[in-house]
């Protein structure tokens, strides 16, 4: 009997177990066991996509991924979004594509994605042991073969570390995988929170709850690193919303103390149009400045911007000086917000960094140090953009490991 342990019953672990058994010719001679730390498998899947599970993205090109992108290419090409959708179709789960290539289950319920995976595991006879925390790995030589031993007790022919990263500890992931892989000499690229909100210095609490479509530049040490566009959510600690979260991994991994997000809060208007708007308001408007920009943005945002550029909100619009108008025009198109740091792993959706991919074979995901030891999913130094990319990586890498182990067992049996 060939025994396979998958440490972690999350997205990649479940996909790995299913793909493995789909590929096995003689299922009676293998035992696949998922060892899961929490009382149930797949807890994190339930909260993905705000409970709807954005399970992949049709534009899942390599450009949507960070970390060791060269390593991730093979798995992502072998298991494209179309192929992962087919995989779910075979489990009876159908999907719908929405804006920007985001794919959701037709049910609109993350629970149905987890159910599809769980029921297929049950049907295939996968053994699931919950409340099992793996903390220790080693190999032993039995004389005939080498076995991998978990927690100094349980022996397996193959072990897959599918423990995830450090993000969202409440869903079971707090970096155990890194500690176990270090026991075999693997290197960990320093983990950092990604897809997370940003803390700002001295940020005005008055903006809490305001949302605004903005264009934004991430500027580190005076150099523009990246730009983005979309709805920014202002909070009592700083900035949030999908486009901000997309930029967050670059904040997390940067050693610099000079990080800014420059917001253009009226991306639909050019600088010239904003200037003309301000001049025209000054010509006709005898009201207070606090309402000056109410026609083009949220009123609280207008008040905040005026305060930031030292224009009195109770001044009459028709008395604004040219210099004051210039300051207002400038801040509307380029509001420089100093970033303190990204929020902690507890608030992050994924982990940037992780086990160093160079120490693994990209076509099998097997360790170059220990035969029959594999990894898949977020434990690797691979992270994706918001929009289904991270689950795409979890399914693709998990399935690649499953297929590899399945084929290896078939070859040994034949
Ligand atoms: C709030 C939130 C929303 C998200 N939404 C999306 C989305 O819509 N689309 C998307 O693509 N991505 C999304 N993600 C990211 C995505 O969920 C993860 O990237 C993906 O689940 C990673 O898969 P994984 O299998 O590597 O790890 P995980 O799914 O995190 O699973 C790891 C499993 O291992 C278990 N485990 C950990 N340590 C041990 C141990 N020592 N012993 C035994 N078991 C252990 C954990 O309990 C867990 O069940 C979201 C993440 C969060 C937190």
CSV table of C-alpha atoms and ligand atoms in Angstrom, one decimal:
chain,number,residue,atom,x,y,z
A,1,UNK,CA,0.0,0.0,0.0
A,2,UNK,CA,1.4,3.4,-1.0
A,3,UNK,CA,0.6,6.0,1.6
A,4,UNK,CA,0.4,9.7,0.7
A,5,UNK,CA,-0.1,12.5,3.2
A,6,UNK,CA,-1.3,15.9,2.3
A,7,UNK,CA,-0.7,18.4,5.1
A,8,UNK,CA,-3.4,21.0,4.9
A,9,UNK,CA,-7.0,20.6,3.6
A,10,UNK,CA,-7.2,23.9,1.9
A,11,UNK,CA,-7.7,24.8,-1.7
A,12,UNK,CA,-4.5,23.3,-3.1
A,13,UNK,CA,-4.5,20.2,-0.8
A,14,UNK,CA,-8.1,19.2,-1.8
A,15,UNK,CA,-7.4,19.8,-5.5
A,16,UNK,CA,-4.2,17.7,-5.1
A,17,UNK,CA,-6.0,14.8,-3.5
A,18,UNK,CA,-8.6,14.7,-6.2
A,19,UNK,CA,-6.2,15.0,-9.1
A,20,UNK,CA,-4.0,12.3,-7.6
A,21,UNK,CA,-6.8,9.8,-7.4
A,22,UNK,CA,-8.2,10.7,-10.8
A,23,UNK,CA,-4.8,9.8,-12.2
A,24,UNK,CA,-4.3,6.5,-10.3
A,25,UNK,CA,-4.9,3.3,-12.2
A,26,UNK,CA,-5.1,1.0,-9.2
A,27,UNK,CA,-6.9,2.9,-6.5
A,28,UNK,CA,-6.9,-0.1,-4.1
A,29,UNK,CA,-3.2,0.1,-3.6
A,30,UNK,CA,-3.0,3.7,-2.4
A,31,UNK,CA,-4.2,5.5,0.7
A,32,UNK,CA,-4.5,9.3,0.5
A,33,UNK,CA,-4.8,11.1,3.8
A,34,UNK,CA,-5.5,14.8,4.3
A,35,UNK,CA,-4.1,16.0,7.7
A,36,UNK,CA,-5.9,19.2,8.6
A,37,UNK,CA,-5.2,21.3,11.7
A,38,UNK,CA,-8.7,22.8,12.0
A,39,UNK,CA,-11.8,20.8,12.9
A,40,UNK,CA,-13.0,21.0,9.2
A,41,UNK,CA,-11.3,21.2,5.8
A,42,UNK,CA,-11.5,24.3,3.5
A,43,UNK,CA,-12.5,26.9,6.1
A,44,UNK,CA,-10.7,29.6,4.1
A,45,UNK,CA,-12.5,28.7,0.9
A,46,UNK,CA,-15.8,29.7,2.5
A,47,UNK,CA,-14.7,33.3,3.0
A,48,UNK,CA,-13.2,33.8,-0.4
A,49,UNK,CA,-14.7,36.4,-2.7
A,50,UNK,CA,-16.8,37.7,0.1
A,51,UNK,CA,-18.5,34.4,0.5
A,52,UNK,CA,-19.0,34.0,-3.3
A,53,UNK,CA,-15.5,32.4,-4.1
A,54,UNK,CA,-13.8,34.1,-7.0
A,55,UNK,CA,-12.3,30.8,-8.0
A,56,UNK,CA,-10.3,31.8,-11.0
A,57,UNK,CA,-9.6,34.6,-13.5
A,58,UNK,CA,-9.9,34.1,-17.3
A,59,UNK,CA,-7.0,36.5,-17.7
A,60,UNK,CA,-4.7,34.4,-15.4
A,61,UNK,CA,-1.6,35.2,-17.4
A,62,UNK,CA,1.8,35.2,-15.7
A,63,UNK,CA,1.5,39.0,-15.4
A,64,UNK,CA,-1.1,38.6,-12.6
A,65,UNK,CA,1.4,36.8,-10.4
A,66,UNK,CA,4.3,38.0,-8.2
A,67,UNK,CA,7.2,36.3,-6.4
A,68,UNK,CA,8.9,33.6,-8.4
A,69,UNK,CA,6.9,34.0,-11.6
A,70,UNK,CA,9.3,32.0,-13.7
A,71,UNK,CA,8.6,29.0,-11.4
A,72,UNK,CA,4.8,29.4,-11.5
A,73,UNK,CA,4.6,29.4,-15.3
A,74,UNK,CA,4.7,25.7,-15.9
A,75,UNK,CA,1.8,24.8,-13.5
A,76,UNK,CA,-0.3,27.8,-14.7
A,77,UNK,CA,0.2,26.8,-18.4
A,78,UNK,CA,-0.6,23.1,-17.7
A,79,UNK,CA,-3.7,24.0,-15.7
A,80,UNK,CA,-5.2,27.1,-17.3
A,81,UNK,CA,-8.4,28.7,-16.0
A,82,UNK,CA,-10.3,26.8,-18.7
A,83,UNK,CA,-8.9,23.5,-17.5
A,84,UNK,CA,-9.6,24.3,-13.8
A,85,UNK,CA,-13.2,25.2,-14.8
A,86,UNK,CA,-13.5,21.9,-16.6
A,87,UNK,CA,-12.2,20.2,-13.4
A,88,UNK,CA,-15.0,21.8,-11.4
A,89,UNK,CA,-17.5,21.0,-14.1
A,90,UNK,CA,-16.6,17.3,-13.8
A,91,UNK,CA,-17.4,17.7,-10.1
A,92,UNK,CA,-20.8,19.1,-11.0
A,93,UNK,CA,-20.0,22.7,-10.3
A,94,UNK,CA,-20.7,25.3,-13.0
A,95,UNK,CA,-19.4,28.8,-13.1
A,96,UNK,CA,-20.1,32.3,-14.5
A,97,UNK,CA,-17.5,34.9,-15.7
A,98,UNK,CA,-18.0,38.4,-14.5
A,99,UNK,CA,-16.1,41.7,-14.9
A,100,UNK,CA,-12.4,41.6,-15.6
A,101,UNK,CA,-12.4,37.9,-16.1
A,102,UNK,CA,-13.4,37.0,-12.6
A,103,UNK,CA,-15.1,33.6,-12.3
A,104,UNK,CA,-17.6,32.7,-9.6
A,105,UNK,CA,-19.7,29.6,-9.0
A,106,UNK,CA,-23.2,29.8,-10.6
A,107,UNK,CA,-24.6,29.3,-7.1
A,108,UNK,CA,-22.8,32.5,-6.0
A,109,UNK,CA,-21.9,30.5,-2.8
A,110,UNK,CA,-18.3,29.6,-1.8
A,111,UNK,CA,-19.8,26.7,0.1
A,112,UNK,CA,-20.7,25.0,-3.1
A,113,UNK,CA,-17.1,25.1,-4.2
A,114,UNK,CA,-16.0,23.5,-1.0
A,115,UNK,CA,-18.8,21.0,-1.1
A,116,UNK,CA,-17.8,19.9,-4.7
A,117,UNK,CA,-14.3,19.3,-3.5
A,118,UNK,CA,-15.3,17.6,-0.2
A,119,UNK,CA,-17.8,15.3,-1.9
A,120,UNK,CA,-15.4,14.2,-4.6
A,121,UNK,CA,-12.8,13.5,-1.9
A,122,UNK,CA,-15.3,11.4,-0.1
A,123,UNK,CA,-16.3,9.6,-3.3
A,124,UNK,CA,-12.7,8.8,-4.1
A,125,UNK,CA,-12.1,7.5,-0.6
A,126,UNK,CA,-9.7,10.2,0.6
A,127,UNK,CA,-9.1,9.8,4.4
A,128,UNK,CA,-9.5,13.1,6.2
A,129,UNK,CA,-8.0,13.5,9.7
A,130,UNK,CA,-9.0,16.9,11.2
A,131,UNK,CA,-7.6,18.5,14.4
A,132,UNK,CA,-4.2,17.2,13.3
A,133,UNK,CA,-1.4,19.7,13.4
A,134,UNK,CA,1.7,18.7,11.6
A,135,UNK,CA,4.8,20.3,13.1
A,136,UNK,CA,7.7,18.0,12.4
A,137,UNK,CA,9.1,16.3,9.3
A,138,UNK,CA,12.0,13.9,8.9
A,139,UNK,CA,13.0,11.0,6.7
A,140,UNK,CA,13.8,7.5,7.8
A,141,UNK,CA,15.5,4.8,5.9
A,142,UNK,CA,13.6,1.5,6.2
A,143,UNK,CA,16.3,-0.4,4.3
A,144,UNK,CA,14.1,-0.8,1.3
A,145,UNK,CA,12.8,2.7,0.8
A,146,UNK,CA,12.9,6.1,2.5
A,147,UNK,CA,9.8,7.2,4.3
A,148,UNK,CA,8.8,10.7,5.4
A,149,UNK,CA,7.7,10.8,9.0
A,150,UNK,CA,5.3,13.4,10.3
A,151,UNK,CA,5.4,14.4,14.0
A,152,UNK,CA,7.9,11.6,14.7
A,153,UNK,CA,5.0,9.1,14.4
A,154,UNK,CA,3.2,8.8,11.1
A,155,UNK,CA,5.1,7.3,8.1
A,156,UNK,CA,4.3,8.0,4.5
A,157,UNK,CA,5.8,7.3,1.0
A,158,UNK,CA,4.9,10.8,-0.3
A,159,UNK,CA,4.2,14.0,1.6
A,160,UNK,CA,2.7,17.1,0.2
A,161,UNK,CA,3.0,20.3,2.2
A,162,UNK,CA,-0.1,22.3,1.4
A,163,UNK,CA,-0.3,24.4,4.5
A,164,UNK,CA,-0.7,27.8,2.9
A,165,UNK,CA,1.2,30.9,4.1
A,166,UNK,CA,0.8,33.2,7.1
A,167,UNK,CA,-2.2,35.3,6.0
A,168,UNK,CA,-5.5,35.1,7.9
A,169,UNK,CA,-4.4,32.9,10.8
A,170,UNK,CA,-8.0,32.5,11.9
A,171,UNK,CA,-8.4,30.2,8.9
A,172,UNK,CA,-5.6,27.9,10.1
A,173,UNK,CA,-2.6,29.4,8.4
A,174,UNK,CA,0.2,30.7,10.5
A,175,UNK,CA,3.4,29.6,8.8
A,176,UNK,CA,3.7,26.0,10.1
A,177,UNK,CA,4.7,24.9,6.5
A,178,UNK,CA,7.8,27.1,6.6
A,179,UNK,CA,9.0,25.7,9.9
A,180,UNK,CA,8.6,22.1,8.6
A,181,UNK,CA,10.3,22.8,5.3
A,182,UNK,CA,13.2,24.5,7.1
A,183,UNK,CA,13.8,21.1,8.8
A,184,UNK,CA,14.9,19.8,5.4
A,185,UNK,CA,17.2,22.8,4.8
A,186,UNK,CA,14.7,24.7,2.6
A,187,UNK,CA,15.0,28.5,2.5
A,188,UNK,CA,12.1,30.8,3.2
A,189,UNK,CA,11.9,34.1,1.4
A,190,UNK,CA,10.7,36.5,4.1
A,191,UNK,CA,6.9,36.3,4.2
A,192,UNK,CA,5.0,39.6,4.1
A,193,UNK,CA,1.3,40.5,4.1
A,194,UNK,CA,-0.2,41.0,0.7
A,195,UNK,CA,-3.7,42.0,-0.5
A,196,UNK,CA,-4.2,44.0,2.6
A,197,UNK,CA,-5.2,47.6,3.6
A,198,UNK,CA,-2.6,50.2,4.3
A,199,UNK,CA,-2.0,52.2,7.5
A,200,UNK,CA,-1.4,55.9,7.0
A,201,UNK,CA,0.4,58.5,9.2
A,202,UNK,CA,-1.9,61.1,10.8
A,203,UNK,CA,-4.9,60.1,8.6
A,204,UNK,CA,-8.1,62.1,9.0
A,205,UNK,CA,-10.7,59.9,10.6
A,206,UNK,CA,-13.4,62.1,9.1
A,207,UNK,CA,-13.2,60.3,5.8
A,208,UNK,CA,-14.1,56.9,7.4
A,209,UNK,CA,-16.6,55.2,5.1
A,210,UNK,CA,-16.1,57.4,2.1
A,211,UNK,CA,-15.5,55.6,-1.2
A,212,UNK,CA,-14.1,57.3,-4.3
A,213,UNK,CA,-13.0,56.1,-7.8
A,214,UNK,CA,-9.3,57.2,-8.1
A,215,UNK,CA,-6.3,56.8,-10.1
A,216,UNK,CA,-3.3,56.2,-7.9
A,217,UNK,CA,0.5,56.0,-8.0
A,218,UNK,CA,2.7,54.1,-5.6
A,219,UNK,CA,5.8,56.2,-5.0
A,220,UNK,CA,8.7,54.8,-3.1
A,221,UNK,CA,11.7,57.0,-2.3
A,222,UNK,CA,10.4,59.6,-4.8
A,223,UNK,CA,10.1,57.0,-7.7
A,224,UNK,CA,6.8,55.9,-9.1
A,225,UNK,CA,6.8,52.1,-8.8
A,226,UNK,CA,3.3,51.2,-9.9
A,227,UNK,CA,-0.1,52.8,-10.8
A,228,UNK,CA,-3.6,51.5,-10.4
A,229,UNK,CA,-7.2,52.6,-10.8
A,230,UNK,CA,-10.4,51.8,-9.0
A,231,UNK,CA,-12.5,52.4,-5.9
A,232,UNK,CA,-10.5,53.5,-2.9
A,233,UNK,CA,-12.2,53.1,0.5
A,234,UNK,CA,-11.1,55.5,3.2
A,235,UNK,CA,-11.0,54.0,6.7
A,236,UNK,CA,-10.2,55.3,10.2
A,237,UNK,CA,-6.6,54.0,9.9
A,238,UNK,CA,-5.9,54.6,6.2
A,239,UNK,CA,-6.7,53.3,2.8
A,240,UNK,CA,-8.4,50.2,1.6
A,241,UNK,CA,-10.3,48.8,-1.4
A,242,UNK,CA,-9.2,46.4,-4.2
A,243,UNK,CA,-6.7,48.8,-6.0
A,244,UNK,CA,-5.0,49.7,-2.8
A,245,UNK,CA,-4.8,46.0,-1.7
A,246,UNK,CA,-3.2,45.2,-5.1
A,247,UNK,CA,-0.4,47.7,-4.3
A,248,UNK,CA,0.0,46.5,-0.7
A,249,UNK,CA,2.5,43.7,-1.3
A,250,UNK,CA,5.0,46.2,-2.7
A,251,UNK,CA,4.6,48.3,0.5
A,252,UNK,CA,5.0,45.2,2.7
A,253,UNK,CA,8.3,44.1,1.0
A,254,UNK,CA,9.8,47.5,0.7
A,255,UNK,CA,12.4,48.5,3.4
A,256,UNK,CA,11.9,52.2,2.7
A,257,UNK,CA,10.3,54.7,5.1
A,258,UNK,CA,9.4,57.0,2.3
A,259,UNK,CA,6.3,55.5,0.8
A,260,UNK,CA,3.4,57.5,-0.6
A,261,UNK,CA,0.3,56.8,-2.5
A,262,UNK,CA,-0.6,59.8,-4.7
A,263,UNK,CA,-4.3,59.9,-5.5
A,264,UNK,CA,-6.0,61.5,-8.4
A,265,UNK,CA,-9.5,61.8,-6.9
A,266,UNK,CA,-11.1,63.0,-10.2
A,267,UNK,CA,-9.7,60.6,-12.8
A,268,UNK,CA,-12.5,61.5,-15.3
A,269,UNK,CA,-11.2,65.0,-15.6
A,270,UNK,CA,-7.9,66.3,-17.0
A,271,UNK,CA,-5.9,68.9,-15.2
A,272,UNK,CA,-7.1,71.6,-17.6
A,273,UNK,CA,-10.8,70.6,-17.1
A,274,UNK,CA,-10.3,70.8,-13.3
A,275,UNK,CA,-8.8,74.2,-13.6
A,276,UNK,CA,-11.6,75.5,-15.8
A,277,UNK,CA,-14.1,74.0,-13.4
A,278,UNK,CA,-12.5,75.9,-10.5
A,279,UNK,CA,-12.4,79.2,-12.4
A,280,UNK,CA,-16.0,78.9,-13.5
A,281,UNK,CA,-17.1,78.2,-9.9
A,282,UNK,CA,-15.2,81.2,-8.6
A,283,UNK,CA,-16.9,83.4,-11.2
A,284,UNK,CA,-20.4,82.5,-10.1
A,285,UNK,CA,-20.4,80.9,-6.7
A,286,UNK,CA,-20.9,83.1,-3.7
A,287,UNK,CA,-21.3,80.1,-1.3
A,288,UNK,CA,-18.9,78.5,1.1
A,289,UNK,CA,-15.8,76.6,0.0
A,290,UNK,CA,-17.0,73.5,1.8
A,291,UNK,CA,-19.4,73.0,-1.1
A,292,UNK,CA,-16.9,74.0,-3.8
A,293,UNK,CA,-16.3,70.4,-5.1
A,294,UNK,CA,-19.7,68.8,-4.2
A,295,UNK,CA,-20.6,68.7,-7.8
A,296,UNK,CA,-17.7,66.4,-8.6
A,297,UNK,CA,-16.9,64.4,-5.4
A,298,UNK,CA,-18.0,63.4,-2.0
A,299,UNK,CA,-18.5,66.4,0.3
A,300,UNK,CA,-16.4,65.1,3.1
A,301,UNK,CA,-13.6,64.4,0.7
A,302,UNK,CA,-13.9,68.0,-0.6
A,303,UNK,CA,-13.6,69.3,3.0
A,304,UNK,CA,-10.6,67.1,3.7
A,305,UNK,CA,-8.8,68.2,0.6
A,306,UNK,CA,-9.4,71.9,1.4
A,307,UNK,CA,-8.0,71.4,4.9
A,308,UNK,CA,-5.0,69.5,3.5
A,309,UNK,CA,-4.1,72.3,1.2
A,310,UNK,CA,-4.8,75.0,3.8
A,311,UNK,CA,-7.9,76.6,2.3
A,312,UNK,CA,-10.5,77.7,4.8
A,313,UNK,CA,-13.7,75.8,4.3
A,314,UNK,CA,-15.8,78.7,5.5
A,315,UNK,CA,-14.4,81.1,3.0
A,316,UNK,CA,-16.6,82.3,0.1
A,317,UNK,CA,-15.7,80.6,-3.2
A,318,UNK,CA,-15.8,84.0,-5.1
A,319,UNK,CA,-13.0,85.3,-2.8
A,320,UNK,CA,-10.5,82.5,-3.5
A,321,UNK,CA,-7.1,83.7,-4.7
A,322,UNK,CA,-5.3,82.3,-7.7
A,323,UNK,CA,-2.8,80.8,-5.4
A,324,UNK,CA,-5.5,79.0,-3.4
A,325,UNK,CA,-7.2,77.8,-6.6
A,326,UNK,CA,-3.8,76.4,-7.8
A,327,UNK,CA,-3.3,74.5,-4.5
A,328,UNK,CA,-6.8,73.0,-4.7
A,329,UNK,CA,-6.3,72.0,-8.4
A,330,UNK,CA,-3.0,70.4,-7.5
A,331,UNK,CA,-4.3,68.3,-4.6
A,332,UNK,CA,-7.3,67.1,-6.5
A,333,UNK,CA,-5.1,65.6,-9.2
A,334,UNK,CA,-2.2,64.6,-6.9
A,335,UNK,CA,-3.0,64.1,-3.3
A,336,UNK,CA,0.2,62.8,-1.6
A,337,UNK,CA,-0.7,60.4,1.2
A,338,UNK,CA,2.2,59.2,3.4
A,339,UNK,CA,1.9,55.4,4.1
A,340,UNK,CA,3.1,54.1,7.4
A,341,UNK,CA,2.9,50.3,6.6
A,342,UNK,CA,0.6,47.6,5.5
A,343,UNK,CA,-1.7,46.0,8.0
A,344,UNK,CA,-0.7,42.7,9.6
A,345,UNK,CA,-1.1,39.2,8.4
A,346,UNK,CA,-4.3,38.9,10.4
A,347,UNK,CA,-6.0,41.2,7.8
A,348,UNK,CA,-4.2,40.0,4.7
A,349,UNK,CA,-5.7,37.7,2.1
A,350,UNK,CA,-2.4,36.2,0.9
A,351,UNK,CA,1.3,36.0,1.7
A,352,UNK,CA,4.1,37.5,-0.4
A,353,UNK,CA,7.2,35.4,0.0
A,354,UNK,CA,7.4,31.8,1.2
A,355,UNK,CA,9.4,28.7,0.5
A,356,UNK,CA,12.1,29.4,-2.1
A,357,UNK,CA,10.9,27.9,-5.4
A,358,UNK,CA,14.4,27.5,-6.8
A,359,UNK,CA,14.7,24.5,-4.4
A,360,UNK,CA,11.8,22.8,-6.1
A,361,UNK,CA,11.3,21.4,-9.6
A,362,UNK,CA,8.7,23.6,-11.5
A,363,UNK,CA,7.4,20.7,-13.6
A,364,UNK,CA,6.6,18.5,-10.6
A,365,UNK,CA,6.7,20.7,-7.5
A,366,UNK,CA,9.0,18.2,-5.9
A,367,UNK,CA,11.7,19.2,-3.4
A,368,UNK,CA,15.2,19.1,-4.9
A,369,UNK,CA,16.4,18.1,-1.4
A,370,UNK,CA,14.0,15.4,-0.4
A,371,UNK,CA,12.6,12.8,-2.8
A,372,UNK,CA,8.8,12.4,-2.7
A,373,UNK,CA,8.4,15.6,-0.7
A,374,UNK,CA,6.2,18.1,-2.6
A,375,UNK,CA,4.6,21.6,-2.0
A,376,UNK,CA,1.7,23.3,-3.5
A,377,UNK,CA,-0.3,26.6,-3.1
A,378,UNK,CA,0.5,29.6,-1.1
A,379,UNK,CA,3.3,28.1,0.9
A,380,UNK,CA,5.5,28.8,-2.2
A,381,UNK,CA,7.0,32.2,-2.9
A,382,UNK,CA,4.2,32.9,-5.4
A,383,UNK,CA,1.3,35.4,-4.9
A,384,UNK,CA,-1.3,36.7,-7.2
A,385,UNK,CA,-3.4,39.8,-7.8
A,386,UNK,CA,-6.9,40.2,-6.5
A,387,UNK,CA,-9.5,38.6,-8.7
A,388,UNK,CA,-9.2,34.9,-8.6
A,389,UNK,CA,-5.4,34.6,-9.3
A,390,UNK,CA,-4.5,33.1,-5.9
A,391,UNK,CA,-7.0,30.3,-6.1
A,392,UNK,CA,-6.0,29.7,-9.7
A,393,UNK,CA,-2.5,29.1,-8.4
A,394,UNK,CA,-3.8,26.8,-5.6
A,395,UNK,CA,-5.7,24.6,-8.0
A,396,UNK,CA,-3.0,24.6,-10.7
A,397,UNK,CA,-0.1,23.8,-8.4
A,398,UNK,CA,-2.2,21.3,-6.3
A,399,UNK,CA,-3.3,19.5,-9.4
A,400,UNK,CA,0.2,19.3,-10.8
A,401,UNK,CA,1.5,17.7,-7.6
A,402,UNK,CA,-1.5,15.2,-7.7
A,403,UNK,CA,-0.8,14.3,-11.3
A,404,UNK,CA,2.9,13.9,-10.7
A,405,UNK,CA,2.5,11.6,-7.7
A,406,UNK,CA,-0.3,9.6,-9.5
A,407,UNK,CA,1.9,9.0,-12.5
A,408,UNK,CA,4.9,8.0,-10.3
A,409,UNK,CA,2.8,5.4,-8.5
A,410,UNK,CA,1.4,4.1,-11.8
A,411,UNK,CA,4.9,3.7,-13.2
A,412,UNK,CA,6.1,1.9,-10.0
A,413,UNK,CA,3.1,-0.5,-10.2
A,414,UNK,CA,3.5,-1.3,-13.9
B,1,LIG,C1,-10.7,36.7,3.3
B,1,LIG,C2,-10.0,36.0,2.1
B,1,LIG,C3,-10.6,36.1,0.8
B,1,LIG,C4,-10.0,35.6,-0.3
B,1,LIG,N1,-10.6,35.6,-1.5
B,1,LIG,C5,-10.0,35.0,-2.6
B,1,LIG,C6,-10.7,35.0,-3.8
B,1,LIG,O1,-11.9,35.4,-3.9
B,1,LIG,N2,-10.0,34.5,-4.9
B,1,LIG,C7,-8.8,34.0,-4.8
B,1,LIG,O2,-8.2,33.6,-5.8
B,1,LIG,N3,-8.1,34.0,-3.6
B,1,LIG,C8,-8.7,34.5,-2.5
B,1,LIG,N4,-8.1,34.4,-1.3
B,1,LIG,C9,-6.7,33.7,-1.2
B,1,LIG,C10,-6.9,32.2,-1.3
B,1,LIG,O3,-7.9,31.8,-0.4
B,1,LIG,C11,-5.6,31.5,-0.9
B,1,LIG,O4,-4.5,32.0,-1.7
B,1,LIG,C12,-5.7,30.0,-1.1
B,1,LIG,O5,-6.7,29.5,-0.3
B,1,LIG,C13,-4.4,29.3,-0.8
B,1,LIG,O6,-4.6,27.9,-0.9
B,1,LIG,P1,-3.6,26.9,-0.1
B,1,LIG,O7,-4.2,25.5,-0.3
B,1,LIG,O8,-2.2,27.2,-0.4
B,1,LIG,O9,-3.8,27.3,1.4
B,1,LIG,P2,-5.1,27.4,2.3
B,1,LIG,O10,-6.3,27.4,1.5
B,1,LIG,O11,-4.8,28.6,3.2
B,1,LIG,O12,-5.1,26.1,3.1
B,1,LIG,C14,-4.1,25.7,4.0
B,1,LIG,C15,-4.7,24.6,5.0
B,1,LIG,O13,-3.6,24.1,5.7
B,1,LIG,C16,-4.1,23.9,7.1
B,1,LIG,N5,-2.9,23.9,7.9
B,1,LIG,C17,-2.0,24.9,8.2
B,1,LIG,N6,-1.0,24.5,8.9
B,1,LIG,C18,-1.2,23.2,9.2
B,1,LIG,C19,-0.5,22.2,9.9
B,1,LIG,N7,0.6,22.5,10.6
B,1,LIG,N8,-1.0,20.9,10.0
B,1,LIG,C20,-2.2,20.6,9.3
B,1,LIG,N9,-2.9,21.5,8.6
B,1,LIG,C21,-2.4,22.8,8.5
B,1,LIG,C22,-4.9,25.1,7.3
B,1,LIG,O14,-5.8,25.0,8.4
B,1,LIG,C23,-5.7,25.2,6.0
B,1,LIG,O15,-6.9,24.5,6.0
B,1,LIG,C24,-8.7,34.9,-0.2
B,1,LIG,C25,-8.1,34.8,1.1
B,1,LIG,C26,-8.7,35.4,2.2
B,1,LIG,C27,-8.1,35.2,3.6
